[in-house]
Coordinates of C-alpha atoms in Angstrom, one line a residue:
X261 CA -25.8 143.1 -156.0
X262 CA -22.8 142.1 -158.2
X263 CA -20.7 145.0 -156.8
X264 CA -21.5 143.8 -153.2
X265 CA -20.4 140.2 -154.1
X266 CA -17.2 141.4 -155.7
X267 CA -16.5 143.6 -152.6
X268 CA -17.1 140.6 -150.2
X269 CA -14.9 138.3 -152.3
X270 CA -12.1 140.9 -152.5
X271 CA -12.1 141.3 -148.7
X272 CA -11.7 137.6 -148.2
X273 CA -8.7 137.5 -150.6
X274 CA -7.2 140.6 -149.0
X275 CA -7.2 139.0 -145.5
X276 CA -4.9 136.2 -146.6
X277 CA -1.4 136.9 -145.3
X278 CA 2.0 135.7 -146.4
X279 CA 3.9 134.6 -143.3
X280 CA 7.7 134.0 -142.9
X281 CA 8.8 131.6 -140.1
X282 CA 11.9 129.8 -139.1
X283 CA 11.6 126.5 -137.4
X284 CA 14.1 123.9 -136.2
X285 CA 14.1 120.7 -138.2
X286 CA 16.5 117.8 -137.5
X287 CA 18.5 116.2 -140.3
X288 CA 22.1 115.7 -141.4
X289 CA 22.9 115.8 -145.1
X290 CA 21.9 116.8 -148.6
X291 CA 19.4 113.9 -148.8
X292 CA 17.7 115.4 -145.7
X293 CA 17.8 118.9 -147.2
X294 CA 16.1 117.7 -150.4
X295 CA 13.4 115.7 -148.4
X296 CA 12.7 118.5 -146.0
X297 CA 12.5 121.3 -148.6
X298 CA 10.5 119.3 -151.2
X299 CA 8.1 118.1 -148.5
X300 CA 7.5 121.5 -147.2
X301 CA 7.1 122.9 -150.7
X302 CA 4.5 120.2 -151.5
X303 CA 2.1 121.5 -148.9
X304 CA -0.7 123.7 -150.3
X305 CA 0.0 127.3 -149.5
X306 CA 3.8 127.0 -149.0
X307 CA 5.6 129.4 -151.4
X308 CA 9.2 128.6 -150.4
X309 CA 11.2 126.5 -148.0
X310 CA 15.0 126.6 -147.5
X311 CA 16.7 124.3 -144.9
X312 CA 20.2 125.1 -143.6
X313 CA 22.2 122.0 -142.9
X314 CA 24.5 123.7 -140.4
X315 CA 21.9 125.5 -138.3
X316 CA 19.1 122.9 -138.8
X317 CA 16.7 125.7 -139.5
X318 CA 13.9 125.8 -142.1
X319 CA 12.9 129.2 -143.4
X320 CA 9.4 128.8 -144.8
X321 CA 7.1 131.3 -146.4
X322 CA 3.4 130.4 -146.6
X323 CA -0.1 131.7 -147.0
X324 CA -1.7 131.5 -143.5
X325 CA -5.2 131.0 -145.0
X326 CA -4.0 127.7 -146.6
X327 CA -1.7 126.2 -144.1
X328 CA 0.1 126.8 -140.8
X329 CA 3.3 125.9 -138.9
X330 CA 1.7 122.9 -137.1
X331 CA 0.7 121.3 -140.5
X332 CA 4.1 121.9 -141.9
X333 CA 5.8 120.4 -138.8
X334 CA 3.4 117.4 -138.7
X335 CA 4.1 116.6 -142.4
X336 CA 7.9 116.8 -141.9
X337 CA 7.7 114.6 -138.8
X338 CA 5.6 112.1 -140.8
X339 CA 8.7 111.6 -143.0
X340 CA 11.1 111.2 -140.1
X341 CA 12.3 114.7 -139.3
X342 CA 11.8 116.0 -135.8
X343 CA 10.8 119.6 -135.5
X344 CA 10.7 121.9 -132.6
X345 CA 7.2 120.9 -131.6
X346 CA 6.5 117.6 -133.4
X347 CA 8.6 114.4 -133.2
X348 CA 8.7 111.6 -135.7
X349 CA 7.7 108.2 -134.5
X350 CA 10.6 105.8 -134.0
X351 CA 9.2 103.5 -136.8
X352 CA 9.3 106.4 -139.3
X353 CA 12.6 107.7 -138.0
X354 CA 14.3 104.3 -138.2
X355 CA 13.2 103.9 -141.9
X356 CA 15.3 106.9 -142.9
X357 CA 18.6 106.2 -144.8
X358 CA 21.5 105.6 -142.4
X359 CA 23.1 109.0 -143.5
X360 CA 19.9 110.8 -142.3
X361 CA 19.8 109.3 -138.8
X362 CA 20.4 112.2 -136.5
X363 CA 19.3 111.0 -133.1
X364 CA 22.1 109.9 -130.8

């Protein structure tokens, strides 16, 4: 019985998959970079997050059993950064520091 339980638990752990994705995230400066990366990294399951100021792309590595791109994008938008699929509300966007305002 114990062997069966260990086998079942092992199969569940083995099915977790590390996923690497690149998503568009709007921002302008080093302040944005710090906010975007630290926010993404604070999400349970995210192993790494690196945002490129020039390309406006976030490379994120995460455990797909703990989180997903939609959750990551939603969290970033909740702090004012538009992503490719989730837009920040005007109220949240307008509360960003002036150097971080990227909408024209």
